[in-house]
mmCIF file of C-alpha atoms in Angstrom:
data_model
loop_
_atom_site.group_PDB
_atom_site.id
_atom_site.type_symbol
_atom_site.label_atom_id
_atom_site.label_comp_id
_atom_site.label_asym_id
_atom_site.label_seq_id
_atom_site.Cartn_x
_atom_site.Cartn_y
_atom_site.Cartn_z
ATOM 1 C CA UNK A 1 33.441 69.921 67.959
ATOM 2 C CA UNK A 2 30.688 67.315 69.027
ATOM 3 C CA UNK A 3 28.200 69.520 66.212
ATOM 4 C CA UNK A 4 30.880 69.543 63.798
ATOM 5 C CA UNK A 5 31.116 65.780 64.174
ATOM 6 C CA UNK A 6 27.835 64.817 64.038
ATOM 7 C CA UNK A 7 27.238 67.431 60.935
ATOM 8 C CA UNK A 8 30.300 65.298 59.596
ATOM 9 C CA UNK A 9 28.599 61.574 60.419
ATOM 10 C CA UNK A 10 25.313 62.811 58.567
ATOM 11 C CA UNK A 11 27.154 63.718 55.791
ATOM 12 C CA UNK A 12 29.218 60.409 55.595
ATOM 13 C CA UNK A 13 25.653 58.581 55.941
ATOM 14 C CA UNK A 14 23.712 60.674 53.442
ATOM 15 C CA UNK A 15 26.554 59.660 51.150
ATOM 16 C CA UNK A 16 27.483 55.672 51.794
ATOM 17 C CA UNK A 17 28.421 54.970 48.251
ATOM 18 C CA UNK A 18 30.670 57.792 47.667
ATOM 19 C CA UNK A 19 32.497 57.948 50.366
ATOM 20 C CA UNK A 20 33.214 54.152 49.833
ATOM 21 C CA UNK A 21 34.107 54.441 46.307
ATOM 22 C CA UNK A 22 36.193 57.581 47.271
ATOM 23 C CA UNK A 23 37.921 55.404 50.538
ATOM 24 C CA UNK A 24 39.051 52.861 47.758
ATOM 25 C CA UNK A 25 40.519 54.828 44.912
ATOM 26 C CA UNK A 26 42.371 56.717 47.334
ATOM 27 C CA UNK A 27 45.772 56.970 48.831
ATOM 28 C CA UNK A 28 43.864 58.355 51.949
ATOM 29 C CA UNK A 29 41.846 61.211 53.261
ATOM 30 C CA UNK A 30 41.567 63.912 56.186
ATOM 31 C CA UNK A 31 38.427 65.522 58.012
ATOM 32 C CA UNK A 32 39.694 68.598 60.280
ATOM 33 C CA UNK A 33 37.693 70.577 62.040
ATOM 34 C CA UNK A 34 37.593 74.046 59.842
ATOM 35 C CA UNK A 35 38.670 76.764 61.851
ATOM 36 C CA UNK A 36 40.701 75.042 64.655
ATOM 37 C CA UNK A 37 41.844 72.148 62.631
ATOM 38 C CA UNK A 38 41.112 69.275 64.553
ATOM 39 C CA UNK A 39 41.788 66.414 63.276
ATOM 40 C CA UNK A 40 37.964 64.293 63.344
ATOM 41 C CA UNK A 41 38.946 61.733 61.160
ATOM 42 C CA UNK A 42 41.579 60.218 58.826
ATOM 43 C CA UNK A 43 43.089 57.141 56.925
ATOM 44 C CA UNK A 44 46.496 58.201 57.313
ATOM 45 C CA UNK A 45 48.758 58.093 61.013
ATOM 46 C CA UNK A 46 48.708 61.111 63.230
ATOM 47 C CA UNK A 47 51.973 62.922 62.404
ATOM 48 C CA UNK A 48 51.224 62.739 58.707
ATOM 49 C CA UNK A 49 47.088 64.010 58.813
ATOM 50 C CA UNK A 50 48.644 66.461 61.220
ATOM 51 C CA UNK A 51 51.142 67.920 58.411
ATOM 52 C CA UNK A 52 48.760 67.739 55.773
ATOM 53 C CA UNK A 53 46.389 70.138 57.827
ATOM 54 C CA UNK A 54 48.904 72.069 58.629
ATOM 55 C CA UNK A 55 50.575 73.089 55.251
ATOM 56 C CA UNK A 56 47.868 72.760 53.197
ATOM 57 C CA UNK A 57 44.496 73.717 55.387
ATOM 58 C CA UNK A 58 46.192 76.040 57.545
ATOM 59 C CA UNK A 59 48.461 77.732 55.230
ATOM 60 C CA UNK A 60 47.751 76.862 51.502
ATOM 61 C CA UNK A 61 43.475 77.000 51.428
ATOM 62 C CA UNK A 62 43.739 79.901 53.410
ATOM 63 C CA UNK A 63 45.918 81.574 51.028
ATOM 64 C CA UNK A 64 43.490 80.736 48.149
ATOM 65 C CA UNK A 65 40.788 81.678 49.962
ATOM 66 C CA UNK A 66 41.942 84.870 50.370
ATOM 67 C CA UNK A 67 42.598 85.353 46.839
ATOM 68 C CA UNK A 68 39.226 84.608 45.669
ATOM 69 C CA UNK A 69 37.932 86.938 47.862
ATOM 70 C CA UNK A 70 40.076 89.792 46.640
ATOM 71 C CA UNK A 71 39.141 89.259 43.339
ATOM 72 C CA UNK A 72 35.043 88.668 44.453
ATOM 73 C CA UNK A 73 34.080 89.690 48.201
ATOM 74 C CA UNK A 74 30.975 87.475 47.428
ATOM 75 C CA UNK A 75 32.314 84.858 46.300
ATOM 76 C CA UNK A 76 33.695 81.342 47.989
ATOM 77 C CA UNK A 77 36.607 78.900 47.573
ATOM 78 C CA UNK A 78 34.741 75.562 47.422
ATOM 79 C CA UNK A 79 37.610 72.818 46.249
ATOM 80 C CA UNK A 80 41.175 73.365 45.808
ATOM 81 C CA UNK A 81 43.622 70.477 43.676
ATOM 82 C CA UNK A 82 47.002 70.642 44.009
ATOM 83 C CA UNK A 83 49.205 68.395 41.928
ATOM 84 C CA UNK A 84 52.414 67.367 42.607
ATOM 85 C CA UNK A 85 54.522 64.882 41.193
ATOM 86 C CA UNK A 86 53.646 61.997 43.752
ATOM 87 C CA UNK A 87 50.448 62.896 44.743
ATOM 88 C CA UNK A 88 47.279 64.951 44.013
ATOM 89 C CA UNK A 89 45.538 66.482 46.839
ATOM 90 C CA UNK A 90 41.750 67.934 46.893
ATOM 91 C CA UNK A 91 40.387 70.517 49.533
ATOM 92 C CA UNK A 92 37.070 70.992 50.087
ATOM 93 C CA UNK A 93 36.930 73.465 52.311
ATOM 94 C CA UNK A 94 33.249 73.848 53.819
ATOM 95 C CA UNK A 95 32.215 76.107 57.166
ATOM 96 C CA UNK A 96 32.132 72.888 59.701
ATOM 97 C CA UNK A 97 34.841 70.433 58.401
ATOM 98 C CA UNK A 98 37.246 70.561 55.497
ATOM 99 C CA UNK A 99 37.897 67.214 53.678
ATOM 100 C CA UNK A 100 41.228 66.729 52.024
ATOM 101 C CA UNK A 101 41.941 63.521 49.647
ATOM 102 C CA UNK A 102 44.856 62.506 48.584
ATOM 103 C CA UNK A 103 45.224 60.569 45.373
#
């Protein structure tokens, strides 16, 4: 987790401007740990980043992932958007941390 989380504070430095431009246009966001979903950081209270991992990392990417691997065992799910009709959310699934936005 401590890796994962520095790997994930790198990133956030490396990109300063769009993470703030994404922070404001945003309803909110989610950083789970991939794999054990973790919650490392979010915008939104516990019980809600906790339900958004869980039906959509957990369940939903998974599922996707999956299916692009059936159809190409070398390929890889890199971003996932879901609309619904209050919000969009977009997974970016990556081998340390998984970000999900949620416009």
């Amino acid at each position: 987790m401590k890796r994962n989380y520095r790997n994930l504070t790198s990133v956030v430095q490396k990109n300063a401007e769009n993470t703030a431009r994404i922070t404001e246009q945003t309803s909110g966001y989610v950083v789970s740990e991939t794999g054990s979903d973790t919650l490392m950081q979010t915008s939104f209270d516990n019980s809600t980043a906790v339900a958004i991992v869980k039906h959509l990392n957990s369940n939903f990417v998974k599922l996707a992932q999956s299916a692009v691997r059936d159809l190409d065992p070398t390929d890889k799910l890199c971003f996932l958007r879901v609309a619904t009709r209050k919000f969009e959310y977009m997974v970016a699934p990556d081998d340390s941390f998984t970000v999900t936005v949620v416009l």
